[in-house]
PDB file of C-alpha atoms and ligand atoms in Angstrom:
ATOM      1  CA  MET A   1      -0.009   0.003   0.000  1.00  0.00           C
ATOM      2  CA  SER A   2       1.213   3.514  -0.792  1.00  0.00           C
ATOM      3  CA  SER A   3      -0.094   6.731   0.664  1.00  0.00           C
ATOM      4  CA  LEU A   4      -0.368  10.045  -1.155  1.00  0.00           C
ATOM      5  CA  ALA A   5       1.378  11.468   1.887  1.00  0.00           C
ATOM      6  CA  ARG A   6       4.571  10.203   0.236  1.00  0.00           C
ATOM      7  CA  ALA A   7       6.687  12.147  -2.259  1.00  0.00           C
ATOM      8  CA  ILE A   8       6.092  11.862  -5.993  1.00  0.00           C
ATOM      9  CA  SER A   9       8.060   9.007  -7.490  1.00  0.00           C
ATOM     10  CA  ALA A  10       8.316   6.732 -10.492  1.00  0.00           C
ATOM     11  CA  GLU A  11       5.639   4.594  -8.843  1.00  0.00           C
ATOM     12  CA  THR A  12       3.097   7.429  -8.907  1.00  0.00           C
ATOM     13  CA  ALA A  13       3.262   7.692 -12.662  1.00  0.00           C
ATOM     14  CA  GLY A  14       2.000   4.166 -13.183  1.00  0.00           C
ATOM     15  CA  ALA A  15      -0.478   3.997 -10.311  1.00  0.00           C
ATOM     16  CA  GLY A  16      -3.338   1.589 -10.766  1.00  0.00           C
ATOM     17  CA  LEU A  17      -5.945   1.932  -8.055  1.00  0.00           C
ATOM     18  CA  VAL A  18      -6.354   4.995  -5.821  1.00  0.00           C
ATOM     19  CA  LEU A  19      -8.720   4.831  -2.838  1.00  0.00           C
ATOM     20  CA  VAL A  20     -10.265   8.017  -1.447  1.00  0.00           C
ATOM     21  CA  PRO A  21     -11.721   7.712   2.113  1.00  0.00           C
ATOM     22  CA  LEU A  22     -14.971   9.692   2.494  1.00  0.00           C
ATOM     23  CA  GLY A  23     -16.346  10.471   5.948  1.00  0.00           C
ATOM     24  CA  SER A  24     -18.267  13.302   7.560  1.00  0.00           C
ATOM     25  CA  THR A  25     -17.937  15.837  10.316  1.00  0.00           C
ATOM     26  CA  GLU A  26     -21.103  15.412  12.377  1.00  0.00           C
ATOM     27  CA  GLN A  27     -22.425  14.732  15.834  1.00  0.00           C
ATOM     28  CA  HIS A  28     -22.059  11.136  16.997  1.00  0.00           C
ATOM     29  CA  GLY A  29     -23.853  11.407  20.326  1.00  0.00           C
ATOM     30  CA  PRO A  30     -22.290  12.453  23.643  1.00  0.00           C
ATOM     31  CA  HIS A  31     -19.578   9.762  23.559  1.00  0.00           C
ATOM     32  CA  LEU A  32     -18.023   9.628  20.056  1.00  0.00           C
ATOM     33  CA  PRO A  33     -15.997  12.286  18.206  1.00  0.00           C
ATOM     34  CA  LEU A  34     -17.250  14.346  15.259  1.00  0.00           C
ATOM     35  CA  ASP A  35     -14.787  12.710  12.868  1.00  0.00           C
ATOM     36  CA  THR A  36     -15.918   9.147  13.612  1.00  0.00           C
ATOM     37  CA  ASP A  37     -16.965   8.381  10.003  1.00  0.00           C
ATOM     38  CA  THR A  38     -13.721   9.838   8.633  1.00  0.00           C
ATOM     39  CA  VAL A  39     -11.598   7.730  11.044  1.00  0.00           C
ATOM     40  CA  ILE A  40     -13.490   4.569   9.990  1.00  0.00           C
ATOM     41  CA  ALA A  41     -13.305   5.314   6.246  1.00  0.00           C
ATOM     42  CA  THR A  42      -9.566   6.055   6.479  1.00  0.00           C
ATOM     43  CA  ALA A  43      -8.808   2.851   8.439  1.00  0.00           C
ATOM     44  CA  VAL A  44     -10.817   0.718   6.020  1.00  0.00           C
ATOM     45  CA  ALA A  45      -9.171   2.354   2.990  1.00  0.00           C
ATOM     46  CA  HIS A  46      -5.667   1.754   4.357  1.00  0.00           C
ATOM     47  CA  GLU A  47      -6.363  -1.938   5.046  1.00  0.00           C
ATOM     48  CA  VAL A  48      -8.002  -2.412   1.619  1.00  0.00           C
ATOM     49  CA  GLY A  49      -5.060  -0.522   0.080  1.00  0.00           C
ATOM     50  CA  ALA A  50      -2.598  -2.853   1.800  1.00  0.00           C
ATOM     51  CA  ALA A  51      -4.461  -5.921   0.521  1.00  0.00           C
ATOM     52  CA  LEU A  52      -4.759  -4.662  -3.067  1.00  0.00           C
ATOM     53  CA  ASP A  53      -1.481  -2.756  -3.326  1.00  0.00           C
ATOM     54  CA  ALA A  54      -3.428   0.455  -3.953  1.00  0.00           C
ATOM     55  CA  TRP A  55      -2.691   4.082  -3.187  1.00  0.00           C
ATOM     56  CA  VAL A  56      -4.675   5.824  -0.451  1.00  0.00           C
ATOM     57  CA  ALA A  57      -5.466   9.539  -0.764  1.00  0.00           C
ATOM     58  CA  PRO A  58      -6.019  11.856   2.194  1.00  0.00           C
ATOM     59  CA  PRO A  59      -9.645  11.637   3.349  1.00  0.00           C
ATOM     60  CA  VAL A  60     -12.541  13.900   2.369  1.00  0.00           C
ATOM     61  CA  ALA A  61     -13.632  14.841   5.862  1.00  0.00           C
ATOM     62  CA  TYR A  62     -16.744  16.897   5.066  1.00  0.00           C
ATOM     63  CA  GLY A  63     -19.862  15.231   3.707  1.00  0.00           C
ATOM     64  CA  SER A  64     -23.582  15.621   3.497  1.00  0.00           C
ATOM     65  CA  SER A  65     -24.953  15.654   7.036  1.00  0.00           C
ATOM     66  CA  GLY A  66     -28.069  17.877   6.859  1.00  0.00           C
ATOM     67  CA  GLU A  67     -30.016  15.413   9.005  1.00  0.00           C
ATOM     68  CA  HIS A  68     -27.637  16.144  11.910  1.00  0.00           C
ATOM     69  CA  GLN A  69     -27.468  19.938  11.405  1.00  0.00           C
ATOM     70  CA  SER A  70     -29.388  20.912  14.553  1.00  0.00           C
ATOM     71  CA  PHE A  71     -26.634  19.379  16.700  1.00  0.00           C
ATOM     72  CA  PRO A  72     -23.626  21.588  17.393  1.00  0.00           C
ATOM     73  CA  GLY A  73     -20.359  20.312  15.907  1.00  0.00           C
ATOM     74  CA  THR A  74     -21.954  19.184  12.649  1.00  0.00           C
ATOM     75  CA  ALA A  75     -20.235  20.675   9.575  1.00  0.00           C
ATOM     76  CA  SER A  76     -21.930  19.678   6.297  1.00  0.00           C
ATOM     77  CA  VAL A  77     -21.337  20.786   2.708  1.00  0.00           C
ATOM     78  CA  GLY A  78     -24.516  19.147   1.349  1.00  0.00           C
ATOM     79  CA  THR A  79     -25.155  16.752  -1.511  1.00  0.00           C
ATOM     80  CA  GLU A  80     -24.605  19.065  -4.492  1.00  0.00           C
ATOM     81  CA  ALA A  81     -21.270  20.471  -3.329  1.00  0.00           C
ATOM     82  CA  LEU A  82     -20.054  17.022  -2.332  1.00  0.00           C
ATOM     83  CA  THR A  83     -20.886  15.622  -5.772  1.00  0.00           C
ATOM     84  CA  HIS A  84     -18.867  18.418  -7.406  1.00  0.00           C
ATOM     85  CA  VAL A  85     -15.864  17.824  -5.121  1.00  0.00           C
ATOM     86  CA  LEU A  86     -15.882  14.062  -5.768  1.00  0.00           C
ATOM     87  CA  VAL A  87     -16.266  14.395  -9.544  1.00  0.00           C
ATOM     88  CA  GLU A  88     -13.418  16.920  -9.749  1.00  0.00           C
ATOM     89  CA  LEU A  89     -11.222  14.738  -7.490  1.00  0.00           C
ATOM     90  CA  VAL A  90     -11.865  11.667  -9.591  1.00  0.00           C
ATOM     91  CA  ARG A  91     -11.074  13.560 -12.805  1.00  0.00           C
ATOM     92  CA  SER A  92      -7.833  14.924 -11.321  1.00  0.00           C
ATOM     93  CA  LEU A  93      -6.656  11.588  -9.903  1.00  0.00           C
ATOM     94  CA  ARG A  94      -7.517   9.781 -13.120  1.00  0.00           C
ATOM     95  CA  THR A  95      -4.996  11.841 -15.092  1.00  0.00           C
ATOM     96  CA  TRP A  96      -2.313   9.588 -13.527  1.00  0.00           C
ATOM     97  CA  ALA A  97      -4.179   6.630 -11.950  1.00  0.00           C
ATOM     98  CA  SER A  98      -6.190   4.099 -13.893  1.00  0.00           C
ATOM     99  CA  ARG A  99      -8.962   3.589 -11.329  1.00  0.00           C
ATOM    100  CA  VAL A 100     -10.338   5.708  -8.482  1.00  0.00           C
ATOM    101  CA  VAL A 101     -12.714   4.304  -5.833  1.00  0.00           C
ATOM    102  CA  ILE A 102     -14.334   6.307  -3.040  1.00  0.00           C
ATOM    103  CA  VAL A 103     -14.518   4.409   0.286  1.00  0.00           C
ATOM    104  CA  ASN A 104     -17.610   5.782   2.040  1.00  0.00           C
ATOM    105  CA  ALA A 105     -18.424   5.514   5.746  1.00  0.00           C
ATOM    106  CA  HIS A 106     -21.485   7.816   5.985  1.00  0.00           C
ATOM    107  CA  GLY A 107     -24.957   6.889   4.725  1.00  0.00           C
ATOM    108  CA  GLY A 108     -25.895  10.556   4.183  1.00  0.00           C
ATOM    109  CA  ASN A 109     -23.266  10.750   1.404  1.00  0.00           C
ATOM    110  CA  VAL A 110     -24.948   8.146  -0.790  1.00  0.00           C
ATOM    111  CA  ALA A 111     -27.113  10.634  -2.706  1.00  0.00           C
ATOM    112  CA  ALA A 112     -23.922  12.496  -3.744  1.00  0.00           C
ATOM    113  CA  LEU A 113     -22.103   9.276  -4.675  1.00  0.00           C
ATOM    114  CA  THR A 114     -24.942   8.065  -6.915  1.00  0.00           C
ATOM    115  CA  ALA A 115     -25.479  11.464  -8.561  1.00  0.00           C
ATOM    116  CA  SER A 116     -22.711  10.994 -11.184  1.00  0.00           C
ATOM    117  CA  ASP A 117     -21.685   8.053 -13.383  1.00  0.00           C
ATOM    118  CA  GLU A 118     -18.085   9.226 -13.027  1.00  0.00           C
ATOM    119  CA  ILE A 119     -17.954   8.154  -9.370  1.00  0.00           C
ATOM    120  CA  GLU A 120     -17.110   4.567  -8.417  1.00  0.00           C
ATOM    121  CA  TRP A 121     -17.642   3.875  -4.722  1.00  0.00           C
ATOM    122  CA  VAL A 122     -17.924   1.184  -2.055  1.00  0.00           C
ATOM    123  CA  ALA A 123     -19.557   1.282   1.374  1.00  0.00           C
ATOM    124  CA  CYS A 124     -18.022   0.397   4.735  1.00  0.00           C
ATOM    125  CA  ALA A 125     -21.006  -1.865   5.358  1.00  0.00           C
ATOM    126  CA  THR A 126     -21.861  -3.956   8.401  1.00  0.00           C
ATOM    127  CA  GLU A 127     -24.335  -6.794   8.967  1.00  0.00           C
ATOM    128  CA  ALA A 128     -25.640  -4.953  12.042  1.00  0.00           C
ATOM    129  CA  HIS A 129     -28.790  -2.838  12.028  1.00  0.00           C
ATOM    130  CA  ASP A 130     -27.110  -0.301  14.197  1.00  0.00           C
ATOM    131  CA  LEU A 131     -27.639   3.065  12.580  1.00  0.00           C
ATOM    132  CA  HIS A 132     -25.639   5.831  14.224  1.00  0.00           C
ATOM    133  CA  ALA A 133     -23.231   6.009  17.203  1.00  0.00           C
ATOM    134  CA  GLY A 134     -24.480   2.669  18.577  1.00  0.00           C
ATOM    135  CA  ILE A 135     -22.576  -0.520  19.363  1.00  0.00           C
ATOM    136  CA  THR A 136     -20.960  -0.850  15.914  1.00  0.00           C
ATOM    137  CA  GLU A 137     -19.409   2.600  15.553  1.00  0.00           C
ATOM    138  CA  THR A 138     -18.523   2.683  19.259  1.00  0.00           C
ATOM    139  CA  SER A 139     -16.707  -0.689  18.964  1.00  0.00           C
ATOM    140  CA  LEU A 140     -14.884   0.486  15.838  1.00  0.00           C
ATOM    141  CA  MET A 141     -13.695   3.632  17.587  1.00  0.00           C
ATOM    142  CA  LEU A 142     -12.652   1.660  20.704  1.00  0.00           C
ATOM    143  CA  HIS A 143     -10.478  -0.381  18.350  1.00  0.00           C
ATOM    144  CA  LEU A 144      -9.194   2.475  16.158  1.00  0.00           C
ATOM    145  CA  ARG A 145      -8.854   5.469  18.515  1.00  0.00           C
ATOM    146  CA  PRO A 146      -9.933   4.586  22.078  1.00  0.00           C
ATOM    147  CA  GLU A 147      -8.681   7.865  23.554  1.00  0.00           C
ATOM    148  CA  SER A 148     -11.492   9.652  21.647  1.00  0.00           C
ATOM    149  CA  VAL A 149     -14.316   7.559  23.149  1.00  0.00           C
ATOM    150  CA  ARG A 150     -16.039   8.840  26.319  1.00  0.00           C
ATOM    151  CA  LEU A 151     -17.642   5.626  27.535  1.00  0.00           C
ATOM    152  CA  ASP A 152     -18.756   7.388  30.756  1.00  0.00           C
ATOM    153  CA  ALA A 153     -21.011   9.593  28.605  1.00  0.00           C
ATOM    154  CA  ALA A 154     -22.420   6.750  26.473  1.00  0.00           C
ATOM    155  CA  GLU A 155     -26.185   6.282  26.631  1.00  0.00           C
ATOM    156  CA  PRO A 156     -28.802   4.581  24.437  1.00  0.00           C
ATOM    157  CA  GLY A 157     -30.632   6.540  21.771  1.00  0.00           C
ATOM    158  CA  ASN A 158     -33.617   5.603  19.612  1.00  0.00           C
ATOM    159  CA  THR A 159     -33.375   1.877  18.909  1.00  0.00           C
ATOM    160  CA  GLN A 160     -36.371   1.576  16.530  1.00  0.00           C
ATOM    161  CA  PRO A 161     -35.690   0.297  12.996  1.00  0.00           C
ATOM    162  CA  LEU A 162     -34.994   2.904  10.274  1.00  0.00           C
ATOM    163  CA  SER A 163     -38.264   2.127   8.442  1.00  0.00           C
ATOM    164  CA  GLU A 164     -40.237   3.251  11.517  1.00  0.00           C
ATOM    165  CA  ILE A 165     -38.372   6.454  12.236  1.00  0.00           C
ATOM    166  CA  LEU A 166     -37.586   7.521   8.654  1.00  0.00           C
ATOM    167  CA  PRO A 167     -40.692   9.687   8.034  1.00  0.00           C
ATOM    168  CA  ALA A 168     -40.136  11.711  11.220  1.00  0.00           C
ATOM    169  CA  MET A 169     -36.396  11.920  10.524  1.00  0.00           C
ATOM    170  CA  LEU A 170     -36.903  13.183   6.961  1.00  0.00           C
ATOM    171  CA  ALA A 171     -39.240  15.863   8.266  1.00  0.00           C
ATOM    172  CA  GLY A 172     -37.329  16.992  11.370  1.00  0.00           C
ATOM    173  CA  GLY A 173     -33.801  15.496  11.189  1.00  0.00           C
ATOM    174  CA  VAL A 174     -32.229  13.138  13.709  1.00  0.00           C
ATOM    175  CA  ALA A 175     -33.152  15.461  16.579  1.00  0.00           C
ATOM    176  CA  ALA A 176     -36.844  14.752  15.938  1.00  0.00           C
ATOM    177  CA  VAL A 177     -36.372  11.071  16.763  1.00  0.00           C
ATOM    178  CA  SER A 178     -33.376  11.102  19.106  1.00  0.00           C
ATOM    179  CA  PRO A 179     -32.639  14.043  21.459  1.00  0.00           C
ATOM    180  CA  ASN A 180     -29.097  12.748  22.190  1.00  0.00           C
ATOM    181  CA  GLY A 181     -28.295  12.098  18.501  1.00  0.00           C
ATOM    182  CA  VAL A 182     -27.802   8.340  18.954  1.00  0.00           C
ATOM    183  CA  LEU A 183     -29.709   5.824  16.798  1.00  0.00           C
ATOM    184  CA  GLY A 184     -28.971   2.503  18.458  1.00  0.00           C
ATOM    185  CA  ASP A 185     -27.298   1.628  21.767  1.00  0.00           C
ATOM    186  CA  PRO A 186     -23.553   1.736  22.451  1.00  0.00           C
ATOM    187  CA  ALA A 187     -23.909  -0.652  25.441  1.00  0.00           C
ATOM    188  CA  GLY A 188     -21.625  -3.693  25.153  1.00  0.00           C
ATOM    189  CA  ALA A 189     -19.211  -2.123  22.672  1.00  0.00           C
ATOM    190  CA  THR A 190     -15.685  -3.609  22.794  1.00  0.00           C
ATOM    191  CA  PRO A 191     -12.429  -3.107  20.843  1.00  0.00           C
ATOM    192  CA  GLU A 192     -12.542  -6.826  19.908  1.00  0.00           C
ATOM    193  CA  GLU A 193     -15.942  -6.357  18.244  1.00  0.00           C
ATOM    194  CA  GLY A 194     -14.547  -3.271  16.514  1.00  0.00           C
ATOM    195  CA  ALA A 195     -11.624  -5.286  15.112  1.00  0.00           C
ATOM    196  CA  ARG A 196     -14.036  -7.970  13.929  1.00  0.00           C
ATOM    197  CA  VAL A 197     -16.327  -5.461  12.175  1.00  0.00           C
ATOM    198  CA  LEU A 198     -13.313  -3.759  10.537  1.00  0.00           C
ATOM    199  CA  ARG A 199     -12.071  -7.124   9.154  1.00  0.00           C
ATOM    200  CA  HIS A 200     -15.556  -7.826   7.776  1.00  0.00           C
ATOM    201  CA  MET A 201     -15.773  -4.391   6.085  1.00  0.00           C
ATOM    202  CA  VAL A 202     -12.300  -4.767   4.567  1.00  0.00           C
ATOM    203  CA  ALA A 203     -12.975  -8.313   3.320  1.00  0.00           C
ATOM    204  CA  GLU A 204     -16.239  -7.291   1.614  1.00  0.00           C
ATOM    205  CA  ILE A 205     -14.593  -4.383  -0.186  1.00  0.00           C
ATOM    206  CA  VAL A 206     -11.501  -6.357  -1.213  1.00  0.00           C
ATOM    207  CA  GLU A 207     -13.824  -8.987  -2.697  1.00  0.00           C
ATOM    208  CA  ARG A 208     -15.837  -6.356  -4.571  1.00  0.00           C
ATOM    209  CA  LEU A 209     -12.777  -4.676  -6.056  1.00  0.00           C
ATOM    210  CA  THR A 210     -10.974  -7.807  -7.249  1.00  0.00           C
TER     211      THR A 210
HETATM  212 ZN1   ZN B 301     -21.103   7.602  11.735  1.00  0.00          ZN
END
């Protein structure tokens, strides 16, 4: 795996695959940091990059997070601007790399990712039905950056399935269905579970890209 943090070299000229981590800067409840999605996307991209001998670009840390906007800390650029940024990035990277894939860790970015045929992307997907700042993301962060997790502040949020809360969420954002911003329950999160989920995400993406 090579990172774009390195100097330009003969290798760069013939680069095959470049992975671009895509996260968000948004509230993740009282116990997880604002850059949770970006940390996850970056970790997944680096492990996939190591497995496929791909380059990994610096992450896009701002996404489309309008549904979280009423919570302080959220910084969103919206779907339209994000689409423009990703299309321009792909065009730029493709002048020297044969394939560019966005590695996305935030569901709110999907509308931007599907808005242009020029964007190829994969999701950091889990089997769990844990939507936001619950056991899955908390476990991942305990594995990836434990010093950023405030377990003493962790509390359950709305644990209803997405289909039930979606109408209220579309109308009033996440705050309308969960006053603490959590959709799920972080109880029981462990670094071991985080490591397991990360391996699963990486394996799914490696399989899709080969
Ligand atoms: Zn998240």
